[in-house]
Short mmCIF file of C-alpha atoms in Angstrom, two decimals:
data_model
loop_
_atom_site.label_atom_id
_atom_site.label_comp_id
_atom_site.label_asym_id
_atom_site.label_seq_id
_atom_site.Cartn_x
_atom_site.Cartn_y
_atom_site.Cartn_z
CA UNK Q 192 25.88 8.46 -15.60
CA UNK Q 193 24.98 4.74 -15.04
CA UNK Q 194 24.66 5.19 -11.31
CA UNK Q 195 22.15 8.08 -11.84
CA UNK Q 196 20.23 5.87 -14.26
CA UNK Q 197 20.13 2.95 -11.75
CA UNK Q 198 18.98 5.25 -8.94
CA UNK Q 199 16.24 6.65 -11.13
CA UNK Q 200 15.08 3.20 -12.07
CA UNK Q 201 15.23 2.20 -8.48
CA UNK Q 202 12.93 5.08 -7.51
CA UNK Q 203 10.62 4.37 -10.29
CA UNK Q 204 10.46 0.67 -9.41
CA UNK Q 205 9.82 1.68 -5.76
CA UNK Q 206 7.18 4.17 -6.33
CA UNK Q 207 5.07 2.12 -8.75
CA UNK Q 208 5.45 -1.01 -6.50
CA UNK Q 209 4.11 1.03 -3.59
CA UNK Q 210 1.22 2.48 -5.75
CA UNK Q 211 0.29 -0.94 -7.22
CA UNK Q 212 0.53 -2.92 -3.88
CA UNK Q 213 -1.40 -0.22 -2.09
CA UNK Q 214 -4.38 -0.50 -4.64
CA UNK Q 215 -4.36 -4.18 -4.42
CA UNK Q 216 -4.08 -4.32 -0.70
CA UNK Q 217 -6.87 -1.75 -0.34
CA UNK Q 218 -9.26 -3.50 -2.73
CA UNK Q 219 -10.36 -6.16 -0.13
CA UNK Q 220 -10.94 -3.25 2.36
CA UNK Q 221 -13.06 -1.50 -0.20
CA UNK Q 222 -15.07 -4.67 -1.03
CA UNK Q 223 -15.78 -5.12 2.55
CA UNK Q 224 -16.92 -1.57 2.94
CA UNK Q 225 -19.22 -1.76 -0.02
CA UNK Q 226 -20.72 -5.10 1.03
CA UNK Q 227 -21.35 -3.68 4.60
CA UNK Q 228 -22.96 -0.62 3.21
CA UNK Q 229 -24.89 -2.14 0.23
CA UNK Q 230 -25.68 -5.66 1.26
CA UNK Q 231 -25.97 -6.93 4.88
CA UNK Q 232 -23.64 -7.70 7.79
CA UNK Q 233 -24.62 -11.45 7.07
CA UNK Q 234 -23.14 -11.07 3.54
CA UNK Q 235 -20.11 -9.19 5.00
CA UNK Q 236 -19.43 -12.00 7.36
CA UNK Q 237 -19.70 -14.58 4.69
CA UNK Q 238 -17.37 -12.35 2.58
CA UNK Q 239 -14.62 -11.94 5.15
CA UNK Q 240 -14.54 -15.69 5.97
CA UNK Q 241 -14.60 -16.67 2.17
CA UNK Q 242 -11.78 -14.00 1.45
CA UNK Q 243 -9.56 -15.38 4.32
CA UNK Q 244 -9.99 -18.94 2.94
CA UNK Q 245 -9.10 -17.67 -0.60
CA UNK Q 246 -6.01 -15.98 0.88
CA UNK Q 247 -4.87 -19.30 2.48
CA UNK Q 248 -5.13 -21.42 -0.64
CA UNK Q 249 -3.65 -18.55 -2.62
CA UNK Q 250 -0.25 -19.82 -1.14
CA UNK Q 251 -0.96 -23.12 -2.81
CA UNK Q 252 -1.10 -21.12 -6.18
CA UNK Q 253 1.91 -19.28 -5.57
CA UNK Q 254 3.85 -22.17 -3.94
CA UNK Q 255 7.41 -20.99 -3.49
CA UNK Q 256 6.40 -17.45 -4.30
CA UNK Q 257 7.92 -14.51 -6.10
CA UNK Q 258 10.72 -13.99 -3.52
CA UNK Q 259 12.02 -17.51 -4.35
CA UNK Q 260 11.63 -17.05 -8.13
CA UNK Q 261 13.39 -13.62 -8.15
CA UNK Q 262 16.25 -14.70 -5.73
CA UNK Q 263 16.77 -17.90 -7.72
CA UNK Q 264 20.41 -18.26 -8.89
CA UNK Q 265 20.05 -21.75 -10.54
CA UNK Q 266 20.20 -21.00 -14.30
CA UNK Q 267 18.78 -24.35 -15.22
CA UNK Q 268 15.29 -23.37 -13.93
CA UNK Q 269 13.89 -21.07 -16.80
CA UNK Q 270 11.08 -18.62 -16.84
CA UNK Q 271 9.11 -21.24 -18.75
CA UNK Q 272 9.39 -23.66 -15.90
CA UNK Q 273 8.16 -21.15 -13.36
CA UNK Q 274 5.26 -20.16 -15.42
CA UNK Q 275 4.11 -23.88 -16.18
CA UNK Q 276 4.66 -24.75 -12.57
CA UNK Q 277 2.42 -21.83 -11.43
CA UNK Q 278 -0.24 -22.82 -13.90
CA UNK Q 279 -0.21 -26.32 -12.25
CA UNK Q 280 -0.32 -25.02 -8.69
CA UNK Q 281 -3.21 -22.56 -9.43
CA UNK Q 282 -5.32 -25.54 -10.81
CA UNK Q 283 -4.46 -27.33 -7.51
CA UNK Q 284 -5.50 -24.25 -5.57
CA UNK Q 285 -9.08 -24.17 -6.98
CA UNK Q 286 -9.44 -28.07 -6.76
CA UNK Q 287 -8.50 -27.95 -2.99
CA UNK Q 288 -10.84 -25.17 -2.47
CA UNK Q 289 -13.74 -27.26 -3.86
CA UNK Q 290 -12.85 -30.18 -1.68
CA UNK Q 291 -12.80 -27.99 1.38
CA UNK Q 292 -16.14 -26.47 0.70
CA UNK Q 293 -17.71 -29.96 0.24
CA UNK Q 294 -16.19 -31.23 3.47
CA UNK Q 295 -17.21 -28.12 5.32
CA UNK Q 296 -20.80 -28.64 4.19
CA UNK Q 297 -21.40 -25.10 3.21
CA UNK Q 298 -24.58 -23.68 1.82
CA UNK Q 299 -24.77 -23.22 -2.05
CA UNK Q 300 -24.56 -19.49 -1.54
CA UNK Q 301 -21.54 -19.74 0.73
CA UNK Q 302 -19.84 -22.37 -1.34
CA UNK Q 303 -20.33 -20.08 -4.57
CA UNK Q 304 -18.67 -17.11 -2.75
CA UNK Q 305 -15.73 -19.13 -1.50
CA UNK Q 306 -14.98 -20.85 -4.91
CA UNK Q 307 -15.35 -17.41 -6.94
CA UNK Q 308 -13.00 -15.76 -4.50
CA UNK Q 309 -10.58 -18.55 -4.76
CA UNK Q 310 -10.72 -18.25 -8.59
CA UNK Q 311 -10.10 -14.46 -8.11
CA UNK Q 312 -6.90 -15.07 -6.00
CA UNK Q 313 -5.78 -17.81 -8.44
CA UNK Q 314 -5.55 -15.11 -11.07
CA UNK Q 315 -3.55 -13.14 -8.68
CA UNK Q 316 -1.28 -16.08 -7.96
CA UNK Q 317 -0.66 -16.62 -11.68
CA UNK Q 318 -0.01 -12.86 -12.32
CA UNK Q 319 2.69 -13.08 -9.58
CA UNK Q 320 4.74 -15.45 -11.66
CA UNK Q 321 4.58 -13.03 -14.60
CA UNK Q 322 5.60 -10.30 -12.18
CA UNK Q 323 8.65 -12.38 -11.25
CA UNK Q 324 9.88 -12.44 -14.91
CA UNK Q 325 9.68 -8.51 -15.25
CA UNK Q 326 11.02 -7.94 -11.83
CA UNK Q 327 14.18 -10.02 -12.50
CA UNK Q 328 14.70 -7.85 -15.59
CA UNK Q 329 14.59 -4.79 -13.27
CA UNK Q 330 11.21 -3.85 -14.44
CA UNK Q 331 9.38 -3.76 -11.17
CA UNK Q 332 7.53 -0.70 -12.00
CA UNK Q 333 5.38 -2.66 -14.53
CA UNK Q 334 4.29 -4.81 -11.71
CA UNK Q 335 2.96 -1.78 -9.93
CA UNK Q 336 1.20 -0.47 -13.03
CA UNK Q 337 -0.42 -3.77 -13.66
CA UNK Q 338 -1.63 -4.04 -10.19
CA UNK Q 339 -3.01 -0.56 -10.17
CA UNK Q 340 -4.91 -1.21 -13.40
CA UNK Q 341 -6.32 -4.52 -12.11
CA UNK Q 342 -7.39 -3.05 -8.87
CA UNK Q 343 -9.07 0.00 -9.96
CA UNK Q 344 -10.86 -1.73 -12.81
CA UNK Q 345 -11.91 -4.51 -10.63
CA UNK Q 346 -13.20 -2.14 -7.97
CA UNK Q 347 -15.20 -0.03 -10.42
CA UNK Q 348 -16.95 -3.18 -11.87
CA UNK Q 349 -17.60 -4.54 -8.42
CA UNK Q 350 -19.11 -1.29 -7.27
CA UNK Q 351 -21.43 -0.86 -10.43
CA UNK Q 352 -22.56 -4.50 -10.35
CA UNK Q 353 -23.14 -4.66 -6.75
CA UNK Q 354 -25.20 -1.30 -6.73
CA UNK Q 355 -27.21 -2.65 -9.56
CA UNK Q 356 -27.78 -6.17 -8.52
CA UNK Q 357 -27.04 -6.08 -4.62
CA UNK Q 358 -25.55 -9.69 -5.34
CA UNK Q 359 -21.89 -10.20 -4.38
CA UNK Q 360 -21.71 -13.41 -6.50
CA UNK Q 361 -22.22 -11.25 -9.76
CA UNK Q 362 -19.95 -8.57 -8.34
CA UNK Q 363 -17.06 -11.10 -7.92
CA UNK Q 364 -17.53 -12.50 -11.31
CA UNK Q 365 -17.04 -9.09 -12.93
CA UNK Q 366 -13.94 -8.46 -10.69
CA UNK Q 367 -12.59 -11.82 -12.07
CA UNK Q 368 -13.28 -10.47 -15.65
CA UNK Q 369 -11.19 -7.41 -14.99
CA UNK Q 370 -8.20 -9.45 -13.92
CA UNK Q 371 -8.41 -11.80 -16.83
CA UNK Q 372 -8.44 -8.77 -19.37
CA UNK Q 373 -5.41 -7.13 -17.83
CA UNK Q 374 -3.44 -10.32 -17.69
CA UNK Q 375 -4.04 -11.01 -21.34
CA UNK Q 376 -3.71 -7.40 -22.62
CA UNK Q 377 -0.93 -6.08 -20.48
CA UNK Q 378 1.03 -8.72 -18.37
CA UNK Q 379 1.53 -11.17 -21.32
CA UNK Q 380 2.82 -8.13 -23.38
CA UNK Q 381 5.46 -7.22 -20.75
CA UNK Q 382 6.70 -10.84 -20.19
CA UNK Q 383 7.15 -11.40 -24.00
CA UNK Q 384 9.09 -8.06 -24.22
CA UNK Q 385 11.79 -8.87 -21.64
CA UNK Q 386 11.85 -12.75 -21.94
CA UNK Q 387 11.79 -14.36 -25.37
CA UNK Q 388 11.17 -17.88 -24.22
CA UNK Q 389 8.88 -20.60 -25.45
CA UNK Q 390 6.82 -22.71 -23.00
CA UNK Q 391 8.48 -26.09 -22.51
CA UNK Q 392 7.41 -28.73 -20.26
CA UNK Q 393 10.41 -29.79 -18.45
CA UNK Q 394 9.51 -32.57 -15.80
CA UNK Q 395 13.00 -32.33 -14.09
CA UNK Q 396 12.78 -28.57 -13.60
CA UNK Q 397 9.16 -28.73 -12.38
CA UNK Q 398 10.21 -31.36 -9.93
CA UNK Q 399 13.05 -29.23 -8.66
CA UNK Q 400 10.68 -26.31 -8.17
CA UNK Q 401 8.38 -28.48 -6.13
CA UNK Q 402 11.01 -30.09 -4.18
CA UNK Q 403 13.33 -27.07 -3.53
CA UNK Q 404 10.31 -24.57 -2.97
CA UNK Q 405 8.46 -26.95 -0.64
CA UNK Q 406 9.48 -25.41 2.69
CA UNK Q 407 9.02 -21.92 1.23
CA UNK Q 408 5.57 -22.94 0.28
CA UNK Q 409 4.73 -24.45 3.69
CA UNK Q 410 6.22 -21.32 5.51
CA UNK Q 411 3.91 -19.03 3.30
CA UNK Q 412 0.86 -21.24 3.72
CA UNK Q 413 1.22 -21.59 7.50
CA UNK Q 414 2.07 -17.87 7.65
CA UNK Q 415 -1.51 -17.14 6.09
CA UNK Q 416 -3.10 -19.58 8.40
CA UNK Q 417 -1.41 -18.04 11.48
CA UNK Q 418 -2.65 -14.58 10.57
CA UNK Q 419 -6.24 -15.89 9.99
CA UNK Q 420 -6.44 -18.62 12.67
CA UNK Q 421 -8.73 -16.63 14.82
CA UNK Q 422 -11.19 -16.07 11.90
CA UNK Q 423 -11.24 -19.78 11.23
CA UNK Q 424 -11.79 -20.57 14.85
CA UNK Q 425 -14.72 -18.00 14.87
CA UNK Q 426 -16.41 -19.99 12.13
CA UNK Q 427 -19.16 -21.94 13.68
CA UNK Q 428 -18.31 -20.42 17.06
CA UNK Q 429 -19.75 -16.90 16.38
CA UNK Q 430 -22.40 -15.37 14.16
CA UNK Q 431 -21.68 -14.05 10.65
CA UNK Q 432 -22.30 -10.56 12.16
CA UNK Q 433 -19.50 -11.04 14.68
CA UNK Q 434 -17.31 -12.57 12.02
CA UNK Q 435 -17.86 -9.44 10.00
CA UNK Q 436 -17.00 -7.12 13.09
CA UNK Q 437 -13.77 -9.04 13.71
CA UNK Q 438 -13.01 -8.73 10.07
CA UNK Q 439 -13.41 -5.05 10.13
CA UNK Q 440 -11.05 -4.37 13.12
CA UNK Q 441 -8.60 -6.85 11.75
CA UNK Q 442 -8.43 -5.03 8.44
CA UNK Q 443 -6.23 -2.21 9.37
CA UNK Q 444 -3.68 -4.72 10.79
CA UNK Q 445 -3.90 -6.81 7.69
CA UNK Q 446 -2.98 -3.73 5.63
CA UNK Q 447 -0.10 -2.94 8.02
CA UNK Q 448 1.29 -6.43 7.64
CA UNK Q 449 0.94 -6.36 3.91
CA UNK Q 450 2.46 -2.84 3.71
CA UNK Q 451 5.88 -4.20 4.80
CA UNK Q 452 6.16 -5.75 1.31
CA UNK Q 453 6.53 -2.12 0.04
CA UNK Q 454 10.04 -2.20 1.56
CA UNK Q 455 10.94 -5.83 0.95
CA UNK Q 456 10.32 -6.21 -2.86
CA UNK Q 457 12.74 -3.41 -4.04
CA UNK Q 458 15.39 -4.48 -1.74
CA UNK Q 459 15.30 -8.26 -2.71
CA UNK Q 460 17.95 -7.75 -5.53
CA UNK Q 461 20.24 -5.88 -2.97
CA UNK Q 462 19.92 -8.95 -0.50
CA UNK Q 463 20.54 -11.36 -3.49
CA UNK Q 464 23.53 -9.44 -4.62
CA UNK Q 465 24.99 -9.49 -1.01
CA UNK Q 466 24.40 -13.11 -0.73
CA UNK Q 467 26.05 -13.89 -4.10
CA UNK Q 468 29.07 -11.76 -3.05
CA UNK Q 469 29.24 -13.23 0.37
CA UNK Q 470 28.86 -9.82 1.91
CA UNK Q 471 27.21 -10.60 5.25
CA UNK Q 472 27.78 -6.99 6.61
CA UNK Q 473 25.86 -5.45 3.68
CA UNK Q 474 23.19 -8.09 3.84
CA UNK Q 475 22.54 -7.42 7.58
CA UNK Q 476 22.58 -3.67 6.88
CA UNK Q 477 19.72 -4.01 4.54
CA UNK Q 478 17.75 -6.22 7.05
CA UNK Q 479 18.33 -3.94 9.92
CA UNK Q 480 17.21 -0.93 7.84
CA UNK Q 481 13.95 -2.66 6.94
CA UNK Q 482 13.31 -3.55 10.58
CA UNK Q 483 13.90 0.01 11.71
CA UNK Q 484 11.60 1.49 9.12
CA UNK Q 485 8.74 -1.02 9.85
CA UNK Q 486 9.11 -0.58 13.61
CA UNK Q 487 8.84 3.33 13.25
CA UNK Q 488 5.89 2.99 11.01
CA UNK Q 489 4.27 0.61 13.37
CA UNK Q 490 4.59 3.11 16.36
CA UNK Q 491 3.01 5.76 14.10
CA UNK Q 492 0.13 3.25 13.35
CA UNK Q 493 -0.48 2.41 17.11
CA UNK Q 494 -0.83 6.11 17.91
CA UNK Q 495 -2.96 6.84 14.96
CA UNK Q 496 -5.17 3.89 15.57
CA UNK Q 497 -5.77 4.96 19.20
CA UNK Q 498 -6.75 8.54 18.14
CA UNK Q 499 -8.49 7.94 14.80
CA UNK Q 500 -8.98 4.15 14.43
CA UNK Q 501 -12.39 3.57 15.72
CA UNK Q 502 -13.97 6.95 14.59
CA UNK Q 503 -12.79 6.23 11.03
CA UNK Q 504 -13.93 2.67 11.08
CA UNK Q 505 -17.20 3.44 12.45
CA UNK Q 506 -17.68 6.18 9.82
CA UNK Q 507 -16.48 4.04 6.96
CA UNK Q 508 -18.52 1.03 7.71
CA UNK Q 509 -21.60 2.84 9.24
CA UNK Q 510 -21.35 0.77 12.49
CA UNK Q 511 -20.89 1.68 16.13
CA UNK Q 512 -17.41 0.10 17.14
CA UNK Q 513 -16.31 2.13 20.09
CA UNK Q 514 -16.35 -0.96 22.31
CA UNK Q 515 -13.49 -2.49 20.34
CA UNK Q 516 -10.71 0.09 20.61
CA UNK Q 517 -8.60 -2.02 23.08
CA UNK Q 518 -8.99 -5.04 20.72
CA UNK Q 519 -7.98 -2.77 17.77
CA UNK Q 520 -4.78 -1.75 19.45
CA UNK Q 521 -3.95 -5.33 20.47
CA UNK Q 522 -4.35 -6.64 16.97
CA UNK Q 523 -2.28 -3.76 15.40
CA UNK Q 524 0.49 -4.39 17.84
CA UNK Q 525 0.36 -8.02 16.77
CA UNK Q 526 0.50 -7.00 13.16
CA UNK Q 527 3.70 -5.20 13.77
CA UNK Q 528 5.31 -8.16 15.18
CA UNK Q 529 4.01 -10.12 12.12
CA UNK Q 530 5.48 -7.51 9.73
CA UNK Q 531 9.01 -7.72 11.46
CA UNK Q 532 8.87 -11.50 11.26
CA UNK Q 533 8.10 -11.24 7.49
CA UNK Q 534 11.33 -9.27 7.10
CA UNK Q 535 13.46 -11.82 8.75
CA UNK Q 536 11.64 -14.53 6.87
CA UNK Q 537 12.46 -13.07 3.53
CA UNK Q 538 16.17 -12.80 4.47
CA UNK Q 539 16.15 -16.29 5.58
CA UNK Q 540 14.51 -17.46 2.39
CA UNK Q 541 17.18 -15.52 0.42
CA UNK Q 542 20.00 -17.41 1.91
CA UNK Q 543 18.02 -20.53 1.73
CA UNK Q 544 17.41 -21.30 5.28
CA UNK Q 545 13.91 -22.87 4.73
CA UNK Q 546 13.63 -25.81 6.93
CA UNK Q 547 14.21 -23.98 10.27
CA UNK Q 548 11.40 -21.67 9.14
CA UNK Q 549 9.21 -24.69 8.65
CA UNK Q 550 9.88 -25.61 12.17
CA UNK Q 551 8.95 -22.10 13.40
CA UNK Q 552 5.58 -22.08 11.52
CA UNK Q 553 4.55 -25.54 12.61
CA UNK Q 554 5.15 -24.59 16.12
CA UNK Q 555 3.39 -21.32 15.79
CA UNK Q 556 0.51 -22.91 13.81
CA UNK Q 557 -0.16 -25.56 16.46
CA UNK Q 558 0.09 -22.82 19.16
CA UNK Q 559 -2.34 -20.71 17.16
CA UNK Q 560 -4.79 -23.44 16.52
CA UNK Q 561 -5.28 -24.14 20.27
CA UNK Q 562 -4.87 -20.79 21.58
CA UNK Q 563 -7.56 -19.47 19.28
CA UNK Q 564 -10.23 -22.10 20.13
CA UNK Q 565 -9.38 -21.73 23.90
CA UNK Q 566 -9.54 -17.93 23.92
CA UNK Q 567 -12.60 -17.57 21.44
CA UNK Q 568 -14.55 -20.16 23.37
CA UNK Q 569 -13.95 -18.12 26.64
CA UNK Q 570 -13.99 -14.54 25.27
CA UNK Q 571 -15.72 -14.75 21.92
CA UNK Q 572 -14.45 -11.79 19.72
CA UNK Q 573 -12.33 -10.43 22.42
CA UNK Q 574 -10.46 -13.82 22.50
CA UNK Q 575 -9.84 -13.73 18.85
CA UNK Q 576 -7.93 -10.42 19.20
CA UNK Q 577 -5.99 -11.83 22.24
CA UNK Q 578 -5.20 -14.97 20.18
CA UNK Q 579 -3.94 -12.93 17.20
CA UNK Q 580 -1.37 -10.95 19.22
CA UNK Q 581 -0.09 -14.00 21.24
CA UNK Q 582 0.49 -15.87 18.02
CA UNK Q 583 2.42 -12.99 16.48
CA UNK Q 584 4.50 -12.61 19.73
CA UNK Q 585 5.54 -16.23 19.68
CA UNK Q 586 6.31 -15.96 16.01
CA UNK Q 587 8.51 -12.92 16.32
CA UNK Q 588 10.31 -14.33 19.29
CA UNK Q 589 11.24 -17.33 17.47
CA UNK Q 590 12.21 -15.64 14.36
CA UNK Q 591 14.56 -13.10 16.21
CA UNK Q 592 16.18 -15.91 18.20
CA UNK Q 593 16.90 -17.97 15.17
CA UNK Q 594 18.25 -15.08 13.13
CA UNK Q 595 20.73 -14.21 15.81
CA UNK Q 596 21.79 -17.74 16.30
CA UNK Q 597 22.41 -18.33 12.55
CA UNK Q 598 24.71 -15.15 12.24
CA UNK Q 599 27.94 -17.13 12.29
CA UNK Q 600 26.87 -19.43 9.48
CA UNK Q 601 24.39 -17.08 7.70
CA UNK Q 602 25.77 -17.67 4.22
CA UNK Q 603 26.71 -21.34 4.49
CA UNK Q 604 24.25 -22.39 1.80
CA UNK Q 605 25.98 -20.12 -0.91
CA UNK Q 606 27.98 -22.92 -2.55
CA UNK Q 607 25.02 -25.32 -2.51
CA UNK Q 608 22.70 -22.81 -4.25
CA UNK Q 609 25.32 -21.78 -6.86
#
């Protein structure tokens, strides 16, 4: 009976997690479609760059992230510690965004769009720590429900306001309001139900999270930079219109990369359990399963994009994009490699191999910075697509090599963590 209940709970968690993450991931796509249709290509270009910046500083807000929080086996660090730590990093995230805009010398309009989207993503980052609390109590389905409500509510407000005002600043403000309301009325209620804690400022625990989660933070931060390095390189080297076009053909790949989290999140508890029980065979079995599922879906996506990708994108955005089929296929291939790397990264985070990943991302980021500039300077938007896949190929090669080399001592950090 217990096994049946556990299986039913797993299915419920998995299903709602997929629904919630799908809605959340697709929101940025819908925002981009609406802006392209309702506003202008110039606005679309500013939005896609601003959203990429917000996604980068988002990892300052999440810092070590939910994977680290959920797989934490150190009982001295409490839910209160994680929540207070996240509030601090979210403030840091917005402050750093302000400094970046000042240094970049953006116009007031572009400055405002960037900061509002960073605030929007800071709410997502804060929600994530609350999701970690309910997920540790095997209520991942509540995370999916929360993301679904927020995404639908924010999208409705964004659409209505943008149609009425044709101003993306007002639209983003109302999307922010939607997230705040759901956090207050739904997320806090779920957290209070499963975790009867009181907020307590523990400097020692906060220091431990900053220290022990540092390399996870760097990994996530550089991961976001790597994905968007061509976008950042396009800024100032191409018009807002070309920035928008690249954002459009990159969007399907972004969704594919994010989609792998559908399969990672529900299996985190299994990875953690195998780690605690020193069962390397079971651990590798889960990792291999995720790699095969992702590879299979990737092949389907490549075929689907070749047949339907450009026609669908052209229809949705109201633009002629037939000249970019080859670039779209290259980008999607790169996104599959990135998704596979993400699985190996999550596995290594679980067993607390973080420093070696830091090295991987430093190498890949430096490579990405230079290859993006070189290829974009020579080939413009085509160079951005080539750079994207080159970066992902190097990252996957390094991750695969390291994971194989560490097999003998994969669980050597077990005693240290416990």
